[in-house]
Short mmCIF file of C-alpha atoms and ligand atoms in Angstrom, two decimals:
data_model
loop_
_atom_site.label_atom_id
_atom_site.label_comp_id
_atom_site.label_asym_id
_atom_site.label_seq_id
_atom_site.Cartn_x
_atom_site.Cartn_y
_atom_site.Cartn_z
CA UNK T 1 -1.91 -13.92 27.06
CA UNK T 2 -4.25 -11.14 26.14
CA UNK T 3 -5.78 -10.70 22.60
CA UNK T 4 -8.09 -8.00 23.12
CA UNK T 5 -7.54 -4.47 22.09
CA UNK T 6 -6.62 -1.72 24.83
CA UNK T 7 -9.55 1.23 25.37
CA UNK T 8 -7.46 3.63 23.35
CA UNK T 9 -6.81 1.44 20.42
CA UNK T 10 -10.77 -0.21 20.61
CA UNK T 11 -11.77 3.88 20.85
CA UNK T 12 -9.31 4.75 17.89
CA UNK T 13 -10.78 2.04 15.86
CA UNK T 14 -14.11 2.83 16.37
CA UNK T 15 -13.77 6.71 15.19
CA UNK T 16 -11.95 5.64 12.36
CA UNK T 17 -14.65 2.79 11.12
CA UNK T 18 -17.60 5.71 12.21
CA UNK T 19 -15.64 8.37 9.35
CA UNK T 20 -15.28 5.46 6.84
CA UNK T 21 -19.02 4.17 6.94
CA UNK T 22 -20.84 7.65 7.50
CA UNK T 23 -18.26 9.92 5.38
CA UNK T 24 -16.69 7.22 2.78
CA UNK T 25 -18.99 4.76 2.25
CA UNK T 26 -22.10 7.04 1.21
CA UNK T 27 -19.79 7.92 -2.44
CA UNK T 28 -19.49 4.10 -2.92
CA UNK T 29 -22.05 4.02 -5.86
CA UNK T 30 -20.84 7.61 -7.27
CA UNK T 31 -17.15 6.35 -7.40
CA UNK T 32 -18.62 3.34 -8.95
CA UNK T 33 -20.37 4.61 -11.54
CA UNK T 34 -17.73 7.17 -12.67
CA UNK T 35 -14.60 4.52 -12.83
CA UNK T 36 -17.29 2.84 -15.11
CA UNK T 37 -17.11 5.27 -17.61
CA UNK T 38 -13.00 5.15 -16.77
CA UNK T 39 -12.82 8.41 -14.74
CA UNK T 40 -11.24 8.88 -10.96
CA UNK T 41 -13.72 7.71 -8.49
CA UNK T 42 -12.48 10.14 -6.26
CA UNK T 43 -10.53 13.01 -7.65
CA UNK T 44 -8.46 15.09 -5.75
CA UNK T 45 -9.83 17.77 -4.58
CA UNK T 46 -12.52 15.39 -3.66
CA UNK T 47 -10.26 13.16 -1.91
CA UNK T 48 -8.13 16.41 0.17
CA UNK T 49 -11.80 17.78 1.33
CA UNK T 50 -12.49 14.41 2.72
CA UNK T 51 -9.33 13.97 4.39
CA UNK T 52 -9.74 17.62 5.81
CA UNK T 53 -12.94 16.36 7.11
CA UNK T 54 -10.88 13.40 8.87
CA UNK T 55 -8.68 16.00 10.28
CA UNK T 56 -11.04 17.20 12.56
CA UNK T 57 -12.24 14.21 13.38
CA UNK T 58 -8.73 13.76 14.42
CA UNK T 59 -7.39 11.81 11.53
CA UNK T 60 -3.58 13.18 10.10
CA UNK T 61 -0.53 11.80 9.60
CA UNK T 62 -1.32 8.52 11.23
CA UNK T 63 2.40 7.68 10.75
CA UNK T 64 3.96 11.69 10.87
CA UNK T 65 5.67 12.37 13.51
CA UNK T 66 3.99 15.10 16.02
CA UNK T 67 6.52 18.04 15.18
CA UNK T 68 5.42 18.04 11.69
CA UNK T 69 1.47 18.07 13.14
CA UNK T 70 1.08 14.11 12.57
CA UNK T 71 -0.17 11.29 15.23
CA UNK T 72 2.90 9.29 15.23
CA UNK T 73 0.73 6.51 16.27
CA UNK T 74 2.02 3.15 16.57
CA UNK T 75 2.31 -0.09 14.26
CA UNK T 76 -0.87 -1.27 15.86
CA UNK T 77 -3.10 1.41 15.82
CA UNK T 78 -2.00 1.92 12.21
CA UNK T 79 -2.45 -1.34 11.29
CA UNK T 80 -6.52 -1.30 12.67
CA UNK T 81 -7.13 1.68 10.57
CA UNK T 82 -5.86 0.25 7.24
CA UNK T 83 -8.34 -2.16 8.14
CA UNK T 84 -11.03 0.43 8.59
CA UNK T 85 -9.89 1.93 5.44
CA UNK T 86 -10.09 -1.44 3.62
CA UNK T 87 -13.34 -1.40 4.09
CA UNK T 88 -14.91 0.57 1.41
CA UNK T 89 -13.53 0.53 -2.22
CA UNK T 90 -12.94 4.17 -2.64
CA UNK T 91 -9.81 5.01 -3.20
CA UNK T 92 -9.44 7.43 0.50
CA UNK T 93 -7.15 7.18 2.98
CA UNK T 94 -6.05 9.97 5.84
CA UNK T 95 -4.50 12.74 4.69
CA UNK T 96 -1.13 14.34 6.69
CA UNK T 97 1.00 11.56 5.40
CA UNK T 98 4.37 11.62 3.46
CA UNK T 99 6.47 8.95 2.27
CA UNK T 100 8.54 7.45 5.50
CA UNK T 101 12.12 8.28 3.81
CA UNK T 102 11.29 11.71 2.77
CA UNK T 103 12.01 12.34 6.39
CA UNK T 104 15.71 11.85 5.68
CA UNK T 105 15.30 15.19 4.22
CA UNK T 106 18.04 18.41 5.12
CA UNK T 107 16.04 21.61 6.52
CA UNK T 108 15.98 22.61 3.03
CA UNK T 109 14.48 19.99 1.39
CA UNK T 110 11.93 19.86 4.11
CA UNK T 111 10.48 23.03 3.38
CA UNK T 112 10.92 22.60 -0.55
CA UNK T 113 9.46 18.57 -0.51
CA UNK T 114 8.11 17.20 2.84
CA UNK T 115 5.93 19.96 4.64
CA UNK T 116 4.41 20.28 1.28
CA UNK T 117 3.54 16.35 0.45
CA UNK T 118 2.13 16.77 4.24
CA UNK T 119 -0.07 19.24 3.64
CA UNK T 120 -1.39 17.64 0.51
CA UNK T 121 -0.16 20.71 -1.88
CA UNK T 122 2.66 18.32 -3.37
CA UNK T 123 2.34 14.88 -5.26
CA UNK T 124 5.44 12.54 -4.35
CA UNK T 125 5.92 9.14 -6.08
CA UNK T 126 8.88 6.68 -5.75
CA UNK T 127 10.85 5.04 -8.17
CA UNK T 128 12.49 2.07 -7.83
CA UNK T 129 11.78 -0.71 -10.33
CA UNK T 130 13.14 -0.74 -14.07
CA UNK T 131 11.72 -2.87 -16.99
CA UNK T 132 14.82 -5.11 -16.18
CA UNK T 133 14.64 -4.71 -12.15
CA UNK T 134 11.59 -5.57 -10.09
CA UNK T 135 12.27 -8.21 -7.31
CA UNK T 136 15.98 -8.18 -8.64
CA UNK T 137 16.16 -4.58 -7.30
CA UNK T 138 19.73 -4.78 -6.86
CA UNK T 139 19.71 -5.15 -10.93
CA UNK T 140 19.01 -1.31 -11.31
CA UNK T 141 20.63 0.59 -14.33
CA UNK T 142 19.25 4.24 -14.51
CA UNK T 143 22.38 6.16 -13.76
CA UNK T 144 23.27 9.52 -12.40
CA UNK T 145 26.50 11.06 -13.72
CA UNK T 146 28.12 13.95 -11.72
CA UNK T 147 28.73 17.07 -13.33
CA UNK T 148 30.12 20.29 -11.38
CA UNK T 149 26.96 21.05 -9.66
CA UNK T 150 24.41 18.69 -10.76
CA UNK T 151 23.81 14.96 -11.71
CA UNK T 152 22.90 13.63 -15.00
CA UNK T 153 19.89 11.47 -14.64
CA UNK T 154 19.66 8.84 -17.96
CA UNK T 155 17.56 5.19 -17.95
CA UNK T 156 13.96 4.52 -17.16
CA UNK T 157 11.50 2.96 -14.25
CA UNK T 158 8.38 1.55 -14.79
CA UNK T 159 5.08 0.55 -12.64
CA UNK T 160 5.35 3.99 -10.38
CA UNK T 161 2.59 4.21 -8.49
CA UNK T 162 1.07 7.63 -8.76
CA UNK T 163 3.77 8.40 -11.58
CA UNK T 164 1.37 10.08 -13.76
CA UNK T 165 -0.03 12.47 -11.47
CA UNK T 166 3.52 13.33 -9.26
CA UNK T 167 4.80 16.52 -9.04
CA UNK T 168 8.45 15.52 -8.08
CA UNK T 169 9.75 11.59 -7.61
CA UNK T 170 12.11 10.18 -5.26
CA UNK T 171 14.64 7.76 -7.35
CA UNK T 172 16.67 5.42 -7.00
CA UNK T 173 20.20 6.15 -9.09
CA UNK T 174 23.55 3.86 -9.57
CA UNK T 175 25.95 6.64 -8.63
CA UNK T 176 29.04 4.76 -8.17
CA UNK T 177 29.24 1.36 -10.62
CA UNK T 178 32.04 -0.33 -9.13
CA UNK T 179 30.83 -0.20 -5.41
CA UNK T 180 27.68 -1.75 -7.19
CA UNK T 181 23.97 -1.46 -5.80
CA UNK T 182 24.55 -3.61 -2.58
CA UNK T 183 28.20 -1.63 -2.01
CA UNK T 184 26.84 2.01 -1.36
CA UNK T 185 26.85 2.65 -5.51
CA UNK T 186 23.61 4.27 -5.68
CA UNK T 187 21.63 7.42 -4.45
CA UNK T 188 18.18 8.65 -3.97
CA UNK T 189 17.20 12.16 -6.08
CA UNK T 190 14.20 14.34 -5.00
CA UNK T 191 13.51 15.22 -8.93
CA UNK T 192 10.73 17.64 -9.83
CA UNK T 193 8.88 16.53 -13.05
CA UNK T 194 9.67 20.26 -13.96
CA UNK T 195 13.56 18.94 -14.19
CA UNK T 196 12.44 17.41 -17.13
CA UNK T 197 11.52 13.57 -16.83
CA UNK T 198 8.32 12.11 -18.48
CA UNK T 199 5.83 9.57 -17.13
CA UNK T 200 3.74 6.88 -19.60
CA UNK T 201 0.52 5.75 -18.42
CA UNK T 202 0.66 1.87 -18.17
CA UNK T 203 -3.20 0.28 -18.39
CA UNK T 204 -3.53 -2.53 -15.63
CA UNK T 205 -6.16 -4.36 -14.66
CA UNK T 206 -7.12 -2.67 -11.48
CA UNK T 207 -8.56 1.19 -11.31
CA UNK T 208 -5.75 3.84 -12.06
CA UNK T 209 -2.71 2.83 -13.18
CA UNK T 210 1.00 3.23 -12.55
CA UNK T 211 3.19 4.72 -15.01
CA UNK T 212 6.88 4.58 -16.89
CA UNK T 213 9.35 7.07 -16.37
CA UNK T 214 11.51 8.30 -18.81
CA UNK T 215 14.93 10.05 -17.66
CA UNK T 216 16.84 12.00 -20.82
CA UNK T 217 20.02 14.00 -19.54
CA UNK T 218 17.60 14.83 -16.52
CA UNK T 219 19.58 18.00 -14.94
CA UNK T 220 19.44 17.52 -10.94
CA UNK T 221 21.35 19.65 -8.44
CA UNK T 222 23.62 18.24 -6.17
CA UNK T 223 21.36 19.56 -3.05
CA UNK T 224 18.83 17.12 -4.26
CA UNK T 225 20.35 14.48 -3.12
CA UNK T 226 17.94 12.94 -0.46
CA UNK T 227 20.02 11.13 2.44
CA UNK T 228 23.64 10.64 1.60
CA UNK T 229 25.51 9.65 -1.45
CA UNK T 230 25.52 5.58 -1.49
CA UNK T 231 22.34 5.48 0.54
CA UNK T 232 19.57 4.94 -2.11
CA UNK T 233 19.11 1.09 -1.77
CA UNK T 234 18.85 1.37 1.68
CA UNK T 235 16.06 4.18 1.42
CA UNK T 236 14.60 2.14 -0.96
CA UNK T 237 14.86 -0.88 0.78
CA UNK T 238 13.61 1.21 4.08
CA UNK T 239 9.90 2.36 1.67
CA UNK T 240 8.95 -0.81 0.55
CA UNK T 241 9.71 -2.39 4.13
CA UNK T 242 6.76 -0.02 5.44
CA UNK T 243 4.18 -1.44 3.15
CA UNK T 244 4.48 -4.88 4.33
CA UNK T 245 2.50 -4.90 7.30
CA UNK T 246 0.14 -2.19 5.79
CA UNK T 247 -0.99 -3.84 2.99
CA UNK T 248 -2.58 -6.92 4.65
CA UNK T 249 -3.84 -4.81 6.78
CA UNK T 250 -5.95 -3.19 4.60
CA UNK T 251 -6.48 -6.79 2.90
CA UNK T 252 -7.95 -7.71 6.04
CA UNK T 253 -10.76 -4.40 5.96
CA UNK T 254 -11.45 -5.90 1.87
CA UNK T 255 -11.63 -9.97 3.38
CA UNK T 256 -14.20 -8.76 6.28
CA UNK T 257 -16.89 -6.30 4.28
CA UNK T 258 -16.51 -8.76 1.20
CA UNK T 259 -17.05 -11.71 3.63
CA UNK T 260 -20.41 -9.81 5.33
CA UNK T 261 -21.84 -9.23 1.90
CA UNK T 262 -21.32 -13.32 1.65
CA UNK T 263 -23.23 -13.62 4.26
CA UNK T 264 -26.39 -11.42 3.84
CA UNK T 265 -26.63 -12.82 0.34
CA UNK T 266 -26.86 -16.61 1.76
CA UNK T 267 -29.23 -15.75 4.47
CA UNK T 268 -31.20 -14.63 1.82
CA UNK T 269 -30.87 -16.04 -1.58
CA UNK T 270 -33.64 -18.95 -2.14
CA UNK T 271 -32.38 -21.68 -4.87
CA UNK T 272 -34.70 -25.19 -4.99
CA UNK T 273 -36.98 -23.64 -1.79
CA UNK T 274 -34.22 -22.93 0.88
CA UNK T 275 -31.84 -20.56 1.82
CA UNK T 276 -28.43 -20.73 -0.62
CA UNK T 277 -26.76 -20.32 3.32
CA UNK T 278 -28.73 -23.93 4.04
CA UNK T 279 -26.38 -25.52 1.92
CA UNK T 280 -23.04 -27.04 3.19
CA UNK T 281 -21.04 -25.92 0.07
CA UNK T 282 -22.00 -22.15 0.84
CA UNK T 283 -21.19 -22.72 4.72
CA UNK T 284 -17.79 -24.54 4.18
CA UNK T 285 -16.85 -21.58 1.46
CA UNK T 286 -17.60 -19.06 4.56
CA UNK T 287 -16.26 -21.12 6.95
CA UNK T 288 -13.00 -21.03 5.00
CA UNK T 289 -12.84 -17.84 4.78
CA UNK T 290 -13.48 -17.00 8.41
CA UNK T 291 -10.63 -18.90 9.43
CA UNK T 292 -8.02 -17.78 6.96
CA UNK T 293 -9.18 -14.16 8.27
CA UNK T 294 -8.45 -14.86 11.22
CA UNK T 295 -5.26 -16.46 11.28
CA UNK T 296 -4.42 -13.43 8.55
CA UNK T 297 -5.35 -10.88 11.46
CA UNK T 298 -3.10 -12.73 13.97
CA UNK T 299 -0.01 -12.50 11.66
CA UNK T 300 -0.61 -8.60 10.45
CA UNK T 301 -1.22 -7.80 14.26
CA UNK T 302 2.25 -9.83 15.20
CA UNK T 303 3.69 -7.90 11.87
CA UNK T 304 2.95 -4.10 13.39
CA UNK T 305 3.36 -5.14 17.20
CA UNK T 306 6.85 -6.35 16.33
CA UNK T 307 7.43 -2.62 14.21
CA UNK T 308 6.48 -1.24 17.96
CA UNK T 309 8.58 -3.54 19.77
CA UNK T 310 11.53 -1.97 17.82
CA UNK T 311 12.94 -5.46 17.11
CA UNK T 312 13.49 -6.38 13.54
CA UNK T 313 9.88 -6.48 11.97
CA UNK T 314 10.99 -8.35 8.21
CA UNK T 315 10.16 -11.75 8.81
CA UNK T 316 6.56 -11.42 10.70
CA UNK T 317 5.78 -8.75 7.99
CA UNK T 318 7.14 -11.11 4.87
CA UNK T 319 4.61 -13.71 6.81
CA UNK T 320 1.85 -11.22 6.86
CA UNK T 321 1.80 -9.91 3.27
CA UNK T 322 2.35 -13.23 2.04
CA UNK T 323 -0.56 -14.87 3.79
CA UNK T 324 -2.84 -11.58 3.71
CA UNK T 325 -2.52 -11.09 -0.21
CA UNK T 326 -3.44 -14.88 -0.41
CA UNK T 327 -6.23 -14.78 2.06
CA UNK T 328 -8.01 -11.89 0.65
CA UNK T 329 -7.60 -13.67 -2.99
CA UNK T 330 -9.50 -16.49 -1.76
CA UNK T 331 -12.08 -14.65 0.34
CA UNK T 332 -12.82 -12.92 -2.80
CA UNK T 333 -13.06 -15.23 -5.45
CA UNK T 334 -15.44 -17.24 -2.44
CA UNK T 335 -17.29 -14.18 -1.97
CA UNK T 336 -17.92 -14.02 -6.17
CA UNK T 337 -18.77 -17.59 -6.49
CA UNK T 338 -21.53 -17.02 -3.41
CA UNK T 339 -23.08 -14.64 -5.56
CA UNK T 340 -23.17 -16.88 -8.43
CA UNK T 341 -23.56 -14.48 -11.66
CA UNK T 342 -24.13 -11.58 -9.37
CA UNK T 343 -21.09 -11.50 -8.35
CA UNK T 344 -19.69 -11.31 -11.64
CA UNK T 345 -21.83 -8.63 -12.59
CA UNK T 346 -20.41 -4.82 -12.34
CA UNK T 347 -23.45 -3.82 -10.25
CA UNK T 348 -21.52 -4.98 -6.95
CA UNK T 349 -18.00 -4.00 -6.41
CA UNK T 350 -16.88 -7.63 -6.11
CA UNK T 351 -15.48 -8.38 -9.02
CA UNK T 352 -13.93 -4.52 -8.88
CA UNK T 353 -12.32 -6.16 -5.53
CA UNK T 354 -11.19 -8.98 -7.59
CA UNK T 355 -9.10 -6.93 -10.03
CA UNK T 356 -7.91 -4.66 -7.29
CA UNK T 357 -6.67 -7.83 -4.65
CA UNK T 358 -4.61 -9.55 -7.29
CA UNK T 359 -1.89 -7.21 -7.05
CA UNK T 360 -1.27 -7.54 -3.41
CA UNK T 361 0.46 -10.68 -3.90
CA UNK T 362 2.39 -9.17 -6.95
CA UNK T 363 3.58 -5.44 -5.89
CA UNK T 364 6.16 -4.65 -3.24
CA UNK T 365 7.42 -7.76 -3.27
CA UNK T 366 5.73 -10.65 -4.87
CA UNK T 367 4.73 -13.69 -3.11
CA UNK T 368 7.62 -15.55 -4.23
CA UNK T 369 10.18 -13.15 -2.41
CA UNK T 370 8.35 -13.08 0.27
CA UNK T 371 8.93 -17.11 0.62
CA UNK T 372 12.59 -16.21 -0.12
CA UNK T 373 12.83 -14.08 2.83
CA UNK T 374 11.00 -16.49 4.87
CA UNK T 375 12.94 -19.32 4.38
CA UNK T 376 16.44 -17.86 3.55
CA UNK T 377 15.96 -16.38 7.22
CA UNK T 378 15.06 -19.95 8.70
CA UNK T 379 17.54 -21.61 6.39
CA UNK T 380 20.43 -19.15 8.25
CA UNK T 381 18.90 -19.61 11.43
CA UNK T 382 18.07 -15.87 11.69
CA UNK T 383 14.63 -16.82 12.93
CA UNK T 384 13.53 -19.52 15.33
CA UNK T 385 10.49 -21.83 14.08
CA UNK T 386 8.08 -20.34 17.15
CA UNK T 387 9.21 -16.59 16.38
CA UNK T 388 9.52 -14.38 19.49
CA UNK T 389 7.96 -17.24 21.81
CA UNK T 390 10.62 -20.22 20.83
C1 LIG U 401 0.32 -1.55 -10.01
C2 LIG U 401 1.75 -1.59 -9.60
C3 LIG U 401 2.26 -0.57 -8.80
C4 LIG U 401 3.62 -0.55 -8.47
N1 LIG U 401 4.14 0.52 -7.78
C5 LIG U 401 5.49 0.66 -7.67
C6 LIG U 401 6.06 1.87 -7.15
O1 LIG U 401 5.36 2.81 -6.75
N2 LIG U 401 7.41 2.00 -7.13
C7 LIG U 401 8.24 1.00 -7.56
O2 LIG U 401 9.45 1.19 -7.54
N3 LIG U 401 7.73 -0.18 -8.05
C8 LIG U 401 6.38 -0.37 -8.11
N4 LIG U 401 5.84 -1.53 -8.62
C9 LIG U 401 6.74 -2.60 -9.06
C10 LIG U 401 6.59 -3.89 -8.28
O3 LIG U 401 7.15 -3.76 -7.01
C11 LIG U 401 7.23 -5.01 -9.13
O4 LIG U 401 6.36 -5.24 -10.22
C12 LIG U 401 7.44 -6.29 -8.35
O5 LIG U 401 8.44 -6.11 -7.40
C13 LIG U 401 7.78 -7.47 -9.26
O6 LIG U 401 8.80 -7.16 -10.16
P1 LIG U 401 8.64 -7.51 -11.72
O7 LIG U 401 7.31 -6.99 -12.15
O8 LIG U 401 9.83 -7.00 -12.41
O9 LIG U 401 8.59 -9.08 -11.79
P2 LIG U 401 9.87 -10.04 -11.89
O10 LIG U 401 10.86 -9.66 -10.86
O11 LIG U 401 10.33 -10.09 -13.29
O12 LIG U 401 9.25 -11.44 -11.52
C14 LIG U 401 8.46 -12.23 -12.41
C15 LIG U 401 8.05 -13.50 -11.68
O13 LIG U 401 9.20 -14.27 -11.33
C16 LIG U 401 9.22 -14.49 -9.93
N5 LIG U 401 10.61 -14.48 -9.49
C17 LIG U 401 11.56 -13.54 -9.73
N6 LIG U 401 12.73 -13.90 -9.17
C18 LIG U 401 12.50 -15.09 -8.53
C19 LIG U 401 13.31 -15.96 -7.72
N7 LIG U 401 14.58 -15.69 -7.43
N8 LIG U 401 12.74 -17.09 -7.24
C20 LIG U 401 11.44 -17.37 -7.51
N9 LIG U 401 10.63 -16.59 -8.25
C21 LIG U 401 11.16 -15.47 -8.74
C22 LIG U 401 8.44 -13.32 -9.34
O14 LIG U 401 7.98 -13.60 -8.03
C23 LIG U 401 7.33 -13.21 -10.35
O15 LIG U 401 6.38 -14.20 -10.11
C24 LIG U 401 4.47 -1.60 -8.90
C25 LIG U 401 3.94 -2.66 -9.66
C26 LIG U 401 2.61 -2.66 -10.02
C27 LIG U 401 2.08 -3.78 -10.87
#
């Protein structure tokens, strides 16, 4: 058994972590200061300069496939540059990149929707969950209604990531009511926000915010259909699966520079003459952490080398976000209480980190469906107690 990273993957890490700290990392306090005073900490041309910068340092389309000018690179290799990525708190990450199911696009669509989102000149978002369907996805209700031509887009979905600043949305319709969600009843749209839907800002308690989409007798052509007619749970189903592994993985990059900070403040914070790091309740709360770190990288690593294997990555990835979001909770609320009422203070990003880390174990699938998964596969005997190596 070998745990150590290849040359390729050690050298790919490496560049990556060099652009984060000397390109990334210098912004930290700007980015700080401005979503202070509520603004983008990064706005976008900001954010497309830097990622053009990462482009010739070799960085696009970690996950594009090499015809469109991506890397293609594997699971792996992805997974140790979310980790890079994690590591600062502005909001980058490589540019090149496009939603994995927008590559079910015709030729057409391609040229209209996916070279574009590529290249950064397009905004996508994707639309899934309703006020009355989040991990009951299969509960959806906005409808699309065929007429000659077109489809007739009515209902609403909330918490859309990037929602307020998309150009066009991918979403999730019930097309056919009696084949019902599961039955190959509904259909992804590709719908421009110039078709006539609206987006709400929702406040949350992280930085940005997702938004509500509204859908009145939304007009959509019948060649915007994105896949096939009765595929839009599976697509769906197919966007959220990528997240899983990706995620923790950038957990991890949070749990590791939060975890550092830990301890440079308790090698050097003095309480009652010594060293806060001389104390045994500081070193178990970093011991802790170290461990659960660990045994978080071992499951996201199994999570992506099992996308590479080709085998069926859903239970090792369920495993991975569950225990990652969880991890990086702890590490951080450990990392706070290190700092005492420093850490609480908005001088150090910590309690930023705090907000932000909270919604890992909420958003593409909560904590608690994750533990469905988990055991509903063990329960069927789909999995093997031991994984791969029972
Ligand atoms: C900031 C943010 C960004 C998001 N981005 C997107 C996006 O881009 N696109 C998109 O489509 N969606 C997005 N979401 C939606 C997100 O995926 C859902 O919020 C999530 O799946 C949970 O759904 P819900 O909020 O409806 O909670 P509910 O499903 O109502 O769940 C409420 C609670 O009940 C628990 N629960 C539910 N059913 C069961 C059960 N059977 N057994 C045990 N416990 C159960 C849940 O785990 C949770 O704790 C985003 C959400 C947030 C907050």
């Amino acid at each position: 058994m070998d745990f150590s990273l290849s040359d390729e993957e050690r050298a790919v890490r490496d560049t990556a972590r060099q652009f984060i700290t000397r390109e990334v990392m210098p912004l930290e306090q700007e980015a700080l200061r401005r979503e202070r005073a509520h603004q983008p900490g990064l706005d976008h041309s900001e954010l497309r300069e830097l990622q053009l910068k990462a482009k010739k340092f070799g960085f696009w389309g970690l996950s594009t496939p090499e015809e469109y000018g991506g890397m293609n690179l594997p699971a792996v290799l992805q997974s140790l540059i979310w980790t890079e990525i994690g590591r600062t708190f502005v909001q980058f990450r490589f540019g090149g990149e496009a939603d994995n199911i927008l590559f079910y696009a015709n030729d057409e669509q391609k040229k209209e929707y996916l070279i574009p989102t590529i290249e950064g000149e397009r905004i996508s978002c994707f639309a899934i969950t309703e006020p009355g369907a989040g991990s009951d996805a299969a509960n959806i209700k906005l409808s699309a209604r065929r007429d000659g031509d077109d489809w007739i887009l009515n209902g609403e979905k909330t918490f859309i990531t990037n929602g307020n600043d998309a150009d066009f949305v991918i979403v999730v319709a019930v097309t056919d009511r009696e084949k019902g969600v599961r039955g190959g009843g509904t259909t992804a749209f590709l719908v421009d926000r110039s078709m006539g839907w609206r987006s709400e800002f929702i406040q949350t308690m992280g930085e940005g915010g997702p938004a509500a989409l509204v859908f009145e007798d939304v007009r959509v052509p019948h060649r915007n259909i994105l896949g096939e007619v009765g595929q839009g749970f599976e697509l769906g189903m197919m966007w959220i699966g990528k997240g899983r592994y990706l995620i923790p993985s950038n957990a991890l990059g949070i749990a590791e520079r939060a975890l550092s900070m830990a301890i440079e403040y308790a090698n050097t914070r003095e309480t009652f003459g010594r060293k806060i790091g001389d104390n045994q309740a500081i070193q178990w709360m970093i011991a802790d952490s170290e461990v659960e770190l660990e045994a978080a990288r071992w499951l996201i690593l199994k999570a992506a080398w099992t996308v590479d294997q080709g085998t069926d990555p859903r239970h090792a990835s369920s495993m991975a976000k569950l225990y990652g979001a969880a991890m990086v909770n702890n590490v951080v609320d450990r990392v706070m209480q290190v700092h005492g009422g420093m850490g609480y203070t908005r001088e150090l990003p910590i309690e930023r980190w705090y907000r932000q880390v909270r919604l890992m174990r909420i958003y593409e699938g909560t904590d608690e469906m994750q533990r469905l998964i988990i055991a509903r596969d063990l329960l069927r005997g789909y999995t093997k107690i031991g994984g791969h190596l029972a």
